[in-house]
Structure formats: structure tokens, C-alpha cells
Amino acid sequence: MIKRSIAAAVGVAVLAATPGVDGATKKTIALGDNYYAPKTLTVSRNTTVTWRWPGFEEAGDVHDVKLKSGPKGVKKFHSEGAATDYEFKRKLTVAGTYKIVCTLHEEMTMTVKVRK
């Protein structure tokens, strides 16, 4: 049983950081009840970040993803509010620090640092 759990965790980690055709990567953030996981993330430029809400069986509160602050020149973004089976993607092309917040739960925050 432990081996199966470890194998599943490794599989999730591999899916969360998948190299793209052009060398860019993809990262997935899980939304839970009042948290983003992981809470902090460091990625390379041109990484597509996907925020993924849980499936129907794990439904919770409605949450959203809003760029509270970011590097100079980055256009603000804001997802729809959802509780289940939704995902929101953004390709982060500008190096710097991105502060993310759920507008419905101000204590629900995360930071994404994009390297040059």
C-alpha cells in the first residue's frame, strides 16, 4: 500500500511539471477549501500555470484566482468563481513576483516567483 501511495505521489509530481515542446514548463496549483497548494512556487519564464479546482466529490466553497500585484507591465487577471471541476490558466512571461489572492477569502493567498 505504501509503495502504491509513493508511486501515485511521484506520478502527480511528474504531471505537475511537464516540459513543453518549446522548453517551457507547466505547473498545476490545487485549490482546496481556503488554500492554494503549493502556497509558494518558483518557475521559469514562459511557464503556464494552471489553477485546478477539485472534482464534484470534493466540492467546497467557491474560490477564484486574482492577480493582486505583479511585475511592471503585466496585465491583471481574474478567474471566474467556482467550487468544482474548473481550471484557469495563465502563461507567465515576465520575470518577477506575482501575488495571487482569492477575492472571496482574502486570507487565501499565494506567491509565484518567475525567474529570468
mmCIF file with all atom_site columns, C-alpha atoms in Angstrom:
data_model
loop_
_atom_site.group_PDB
_atom_site.id
_atom_site.type_symbol
_atom_site.label_atom_id
_atom_site.label_alt_id
_atom_site.label_comp_id
_atom_site.label_asym_id
_atom_site.label_entity_id
_atom_site.label_seq_id
_atom_site.pdbx_PDB_ins_code
_atom_site.Cartn_x
_atom_site.Cartn_y
_atom_site.Cartn_z
_atom_site.occupancy
_atom_site.B_iso_or_equiv
_atom_site.pdbx_formal_charge
_atom_site.auth_seq_id
_atom_site.auth_comp_id
_atom_site.auth_asym_id
_atom_site.auth_atom_id
_atom_site.pdbx_PDB_model_num
ATOM 1   C CA . MET A 1 1   ? 0.000   0.000  0.000   1.00 0.00 ? 1   MET A CA 1
ATOM 2   C CA . ILE A 1 2   ? 2.851   2.412  0.827   1.00 0.00 ? 2   ILE A CA 1
ATOM 3   C CA . LYS A 1 3   ? 4.571   1.670  -2.494  1.00 0.00 ? 3   LYS A CA 1
ATOM 4   C CA . ARG A 1 4   ? 1.338   2.456  -4.335  1.00 0.00 ? 4   ARG A CA 1
ATOM 5   C CA . SER A 1 5   ? 0.997   5.803  -2.480  1.00 0.00 ? 5   SER A CA 1
ATOM 6   C CA . ILE A 1 6   ? 4.587   6.746  -3.289  1.00 0.00 ? 6   ILE A CA 1
ATOM 7   C CA . ALA A 1 7   ? 4.096   5.825  -6.938  1.00 0.00 ? 7   ALA A CA 1
ATOM 8   C CA . ALA A 1 8   ? 0.923   7.936  -7.081  1.00 0.00 ? 8   ALA A CA 1
ATOM 9   C CA . ALA A 1 9   ? 2.705   10.917 -5.494  1.00 0.00 ? 9   ALA A CA 1
ATOM 10  C CA . VAL A 1 10  ? 5.576   10.635 -7.982  1.00 0.00 ? 10  VAL A CA 1
ATOM 11  C CA . GLY A 1 11  ? 3.083   10.452 -10.846 1.00 0.00 ? 11  GLY A CA 1
ATOM 12  C CA . VAL A 1 12  ? 1.339   13.631 -9.670  1.00 0.00 ? 12  VAL A CA 1
ATOM 13  C CA . ALA A 1 13  ? 4.683   15.435 -9.339  1.00 0.00 ? 13  ALA A CA 1
ATOM 14  C CA . VAL A 1 14  ? 5.658   14.436 -12.877 1.00 0.00 ? 14  VAL A CA 1
ATOM 15  C CA . LEU A 1 15  ? 2.346   15.693 -14.254 1.00 0.00 ? 15  LEU A CA 1
ATOM 16  C CA . ALA A 1 16  ? 2.658   18.976 -12.348 1.00 0.00 ? 16  ALA A CA 1
ATOM 17  C CA . ALA A 1 17  ? 5.974   19.822 -14.028 1.00 0.00 ? 17  ALA A CA 1
ATOM 18  C CA . THR A 1 18  ? 5.740   18.737 -17.636 1.00 0.00 ? 18  THR A CA 1
ATOM 19  C CA . PRO A 1 19  ? 8.262   20.134 -20.130 1.00 0.00 ? 19  PRO A CA 1
ATOM 20  C CA . GLY A 1 20  ? 6.600   21.583 -23.204 1.00 0.00 ? 20  GLY A CA 1
ATOM 21  C CA . VAL A 1 21  ? 7.689   21.288 -26.824 1.00 0.00 ? 21  VAL A CA 1
ATOM 22  C CA . ASP A 1 22  ? 9.377   24.724 -26.749 1.00 0.00 ? 22  ASP A CA 1
ATOM 23  C CA . GLY A 1 23  ? 11.171  24.060 -23.439 1.00 0.00 ? 23  GLY A CA 1
ATOM 24  C CA . ALA A 1 24  ? 8.514   25.821 -21.364 1.00 0.00 ? 24  ALA A CA 1
ATOM 25  C CA . THR A 1 25  ? 7.003   24.015 -18.429 1.00 0.00 ? 25  THR A CA 1
ATOM 26  C CA . LYS A 1 26  ? 3.564   23.610 -16.975 1.00 0.00 ? 26  LYS A CA 1
ATOM 27  C CA . LYS A 1 27  ? 2.730   23.799 -13.270 1.00 0.00 ? 27  LYS A CA 1
ATOM 28  C CA . THR A 1 28  ? -0.545  22.913 -11.588 1.00 0.00 ? 28  THR A CA 1
ATOM 29  C CA . ILE A 1 29  ? -1.865  24.542 -8.424  1.00 0.00 ? 29  ILE A CA 1
ATOM 30  C CA . ALA A 1 30  ? -4.604  22.743 -6.488  1.00 0.00 ? 30  ALA A CA 1
ATOM 31  C CA . LEU A 1 31  ? -7.370  24.772 -4.890  1.00 0.00 ? 31  LEU A CA 1
ATOM 32  C CA . GLY A 1 32  ? -8.839  23.494 -1.673  1.00 0.00 ? 32  GLY A CA 1
ATOM 33  C CA . ASP A 1 33  ? -11.073 24.954 0.955   1.00 0.00 ? 33  ASP A CA 1
ATOM 34  C CA . ASN A 1 34  ? -9.298  28.226 1.674   1.00 0.00 ? 34  ASN A CA 1
ATOM 35  C CA . TYR A 1 35  ? -5.857  27.308 0.343   1.00 0.00 ? 35  TYR A CA 1
ATOM 36  C CA . TYR A 1 36  ? -3.736  27.093 -2.799  1.00 0.00 ? 36  TYR A CA 1
ATOM 37  C CA . ALA A 1 37  ? -1.262  24.195 -2.919  1.00 0.00 ? 37  ALA A CA 1
ATOM 38  C CA . PRO A 1 38  ? 1.551   24.924 -3.115  1.00 0.00 ? 38  PRO A CA 1
ATOM 39  C CA . LYS A 1 39  ? 1.360   28.322 -1.405  1.00 0.00 ? 39  LYS A CA 1
ATOM 40  C CA . THR A 1 40  ? 4.644   29.459 -2.990  1.00 0.00 ? 40  THR A CA 1
ATOM 41  C CA . LEU A 1 41  ? 6.049   28.486 -6.349  1.00 0.00 ? 41  LEU A CA 1
ATOM 42  C CA . THR A 1 42  ? 9.148   29.408 -8.357  1.00 0.00 ? 42  THR A CA 1
ATOM 43  C CA . VAL A 1 43  ? 9.064   28.868 -12.128 1.00 0.00 ? 43  VAL A CA 1
ATOM 44  C CA . SER A 1 44  ? 10.942  29.865 -15.258 1.00 0.00 ? 44  SER A CA 1
ATOM 45  C CA . ARG A 1 45  ? 9.637   32.475 -17.684 1.00 0.00 ? 45  ARG A CA 1
ATOM 46  C CA . ASN A 1 46  ? 7.045   31.182 -20.169 1.00 0.00 ? 46  ASN A CA 1
ATOM 47  C CA . THR A 1 47  ? 5.641   28.649 -17.700 1.00 0.00 ? 47  THR A CA 1
ATOM 48  C CA . THR A 1 48  ? 1.919   28.004 -17.971 1.00 0.00 ? 48  THR A CA 1
ATOM 49  C CA . VAL A 1 49  ? 0.386   27.855 -14.511 1.00 0.00 ? 49  VAL A CA 1
ATOM 50  C CA . THR A 1 50  ? -2.948  26.059 -14.135 1.00 0.00 ? 50  THR A CA 1
ATOM 51  C CA . TRP A 1 51  ? -5.108  26.522 -11.058 1.00 0.00 ? 51  TRP A CA 1
ATOM 52  C CA . ARG A 1 52  ? -7.339  23.449 -10.722 1.00 0.00 ? 52  ARG A CA 1
ATOM 53  C CA . TRP A 1 53  ? -10.466 23.204 -8.594  1.00 0.00 ? 53  TRP A CA 1
ATOM 54  C CA . PRO A 1 54  ? -11.435 19.820 -7.070  1.00 0.00 ? 54  PRO A CA 1
ATOM 55  C CA . GLY A 1 55  ? -13.882 17.351 -8.583  1.00 0.00 ? 55  GLY A CA 1
ATOM 56  C CA . PHE A 1 56  ? -17.543 17.119 -7.600  1.00 0.00 ? 56  PHE A CA 1
ATOM 57  C CA . GLU A 1 57  ? -16.914 14.589 -4.825  1.00 0.00 ? 57  GLU A CA 1
ATOM 58  C CA . GLU A 1 58  ? -14.591 17.071 -3.074  1.00 0.00 ? 58  GLU A CA 1
ATOM 59  C CA . ALA A 1 59  ? -16.713 20.209 -3.531  1.00 0.00 ? 59  ALA A CA 1
ATOM 60  C CA . GLY A 1 60  ? -16.184 23.060 -1.113  1.00 0.00 ? 60  GLY A CA 1
ATOM 61  C CA . ASP A 1 61  ? -16.543 26.830 -1.055  1.00 0.00 ? 61  ASP A CA 1
ATOM 62  C CA . VAL A 1 62  ? -16.438 28.963 -4.181  1.00 0.00 ? 62  VAL A CA 1
ATOM 63  C CA . HIS A 1 63  ? -12.948 30.374 -4.871  1.00 0.00 ? 63  HIS A CA 1
ATOM 64  C CA . ASP A 1 64  ? -11.292 32.464 -7.557  1.00 0.00 ? 64  ASP A CA 1
ATOM 65  C CA . VAL A 1 65  ? -7.783  33.448 -8.658  1.00 0.00 ? 65  VAL A CA 1
ATOM 66  C CA . LYS A 1 66  ? -6.904  37.129 -8.949  1.00 0.00 ? 66  LYS A CA 1
ATOM 67  C CA . LEU A 1 67  ? -3.554  38.768 -9.591  1.00 0.00 ? 67  LEU A CA 1
ATOM 68  C CA . LYS A 1 68  ? -3.303  41.239 -6.720  1.00 0.00 ? 68  LYS A CA 1
ATOM 69  C CA . SER A 1 69  ? 0.117   42.528 -7.778  1.00 0.00 ? 69  SER A CA 1
ATOM 70  C CA . GLY A 1 70  ? 2.717   41.556 -10.333 1.00 0.00 ? 70  GLY A CA 1
ATOM 71  C CA . PRO A 1 71  ? 5.775   42.751 -12.210 1.00 0.00 ? 71  PRO A CA 1
ATOM 72  C CA . LYS A 1 72  ? 5.576   46.075 -14.055 1.00 0.00 ? 72  LYS A CA 1
ATOM 73  C CA . GLY A 1 73  ? 3.721   45.773 -17.351 1.00 0.00 ? 73  GLY A CA 1
ATOM 74  C CA . VAL A 1 74  ? 1.821   42.580 -16.510 1.00 0.00 ? 74  VAL A CA 1
ATOM 75  C CA . LYS A 1 75  ? -1.888  42.822 -17.222 1.00 0.00 ? 75  LYS A CA 1
ATOM 76  C CA . LYS A 1 76  ? -4.040  41.904 -14.203 1.00 0.00 ? 76  LYS A CA 1
ATOM 77  C CA . PHE A 1 77  ? -6.032  38.682 -14.470 1.00 0.00 ? 77  PHE A CA 1
ATOM 78  C CA . HIS A 1 78  ? -9.017  37.276 -12.609 1.00 0.00 ? 78  HIS A CA 1
ATOM 79  C CA . SER A 1 79  ? -10.697 33.875 -12.952 1.00 0.00 ? 79  SER A CA 1
ATOM 80  C CA . GLU A 1 80  ? -14.357 33.080 -12.588 1.00 0.00 ? 80  GLU A CA 1
ATOM 81  C CA . GLY A 1 81  ? -15.505 31.941 -9.166  1.00 0.00 ? 81  GLY A CA 1
ATOM 82  C CA . ALA A 1 82  ? -16.016 28.179 -8.958  1.00 0.00 ? 82  ALA A CA 1
ATOM 83  C CA . ALA A 1 83  ? -16.341 25.368 -6.424  1.00 0.00 ? 83  ALA A CA 1
ATOM 84  C CA . THR A 1 84  ? -15.666 22.276 -8.580  1.00 0.00 ? 84  THR A CA 1
ATOM 85  C CA . ASP A 1 85  ? -14.385 20.976 -11.910 1.00 0.00 ? 85  ASP A CA 1
ATOM 86  C CA . TYR A 1 86  ? -12.875 24.217 -13.204 1.00 0.00 ? 86  TYR A CA 1
ATOM 87  C CA . GLU A 1 87  ? -9.411  25.294 -14.221 1.00 0.00 ? 87  GLU A CA 1
ATOM 88  C CA . PHE A 1 88  ? -7.815  28.637 -15.001 1.00 0.00 ? 88  PHE A CA 1
ATOM 89  C CA . LYS A 1 89  ? -4.534  29.022 -16.921 1.00 0.00 ? 89  LYS A CA 1
ATOM 90  C CA . ARG A 1 90  ? -2.050  31.818 -17.371 1.00 0.00 ? 90  ARG A CA 1
ATOM 91  C CA . LYS A 1 91  ? 1.298   31.809 -19.169 1.00 0.00 ? 91  LYS A CA 1
ATOM 92  C CA . LEU A 1 92  ? 3.720   33.852 -17.069 1.00 0.00 ? 92  LEU A CA 1
ATOM 93  C CA . THR A 1 93  ? 6.184   35.551 -19.414 1.00 0.00 ? 93  THR A CA 1
ATOM 94  C CA . VAL A 1 94  ? 7.543   38.399 -17.275 1.00 0.00 ? 94  VAL A CA 1
ATOM 95  C CA . ALA A 1 95  ? 10.116  37.748 -14.545 1.00 0.00 ? 95  ALA A CA 1
ATOM 96  C CA . GLY A 1 96  ? 9.201   38.934 -11.067 1.00 0.00 ? 96  GLY A CA 1
ATOM 97  C CA . THR A 1 97  ? 6.850   38.243 -8.174  1.00 0.00 ? 97  THR A CA 1
ATOM 98  C CA . TYR A 1 98  ? 3.132   37.568 -8.671  1.00 0.00 ? 98  TYR A CA 1
ATOM 99  C CA . LYS A 1 99  ? 0.863   37.896 -5.616  1.00 0.00 ? 99  LYS A CA 1
ATOM 100 C CA . ILE A 1 100 ? -2.348  35.863 -6.009  1.00 0.00 ? 100 ILE A CA 1
ATOM 101 C CA . VAL A 1 101 ? -5.477  36.159 -3.856  1.00 0.00 ? 101 VAL A CA 1
ATOM 102 C CA . CYS A 1 102 ? -8.959  34.655 -3.664  1.00 0.00 ? 102 CYS A CA 1
ATOM 103 C CA . THR A 1 103 ? -11.241 37.712 -3.582  1.00 0.00 ? 103 THR A CA 1
ATOM 104 C CA . LEU A 1 104 ? -13.841 35.739 -1.632  1.00 0.00 ? 104 LEU A CA 1
ATOM 105 C CA . HIS A 1 105 ? -11.364 34.694 1.085   1.00 0.00 ? 105 HIS A CA 1
ATOM 106 C CA . GLU A 1 106 ? -8.662  37.374 1.469   1.00 0.00 ? 106 GLU A CA 1
ATOM 107 C CA . GLU A 1 107 ? -6.574  35.102 3.732   1.00 0.00 ? 107 GLU A CA 1
ATOM 108 C CA . MET A 1 108 ? -6.237  32.678 0.799   1.00 0.00 ? 108 MET A CA 1
ATOM 109 C CA . THR A 1 109 ? -3.048  33.865 -0.907  1.00 0.00 ? 109 THR A CA 1
ATOM 110 C CA . MET A 1 110 ? -0.091  32.531 -2.820  1.00 0.00 ? 110 MET A CA 1
ATOM 111 C CA . THR A 1 111 ? 3.116   33.826 -4.389  1.00 0.00 ? 111 THR A CA 1
ATOM 112 C CA . VAL A 1 112 ? 4.584   32.831 -7.748  1.00 0.00 ? 112 VAL A CA 1
ATOM 113 C CA . LYS A 1 113 ? 8.151   33.906 -8.478  1.00 0.00 ? 113 LYS A CA 1
ATOM 114 C CA . VAL A 1 114 ? 9.154   33.873 -12.135 1.00 0.00 ? 114 VAL A CA 1
ATOM 115 C CA . ARG A 1 115 ? 12.910  33.613 -12.808 1.00 0.00 ? 115 ARG A CA 1
ATOM 116 C CA . LYS A 1 116 ? 14.641  35.381 -15.685 1.00 0.00 ? 116 LYS A CA 1
#
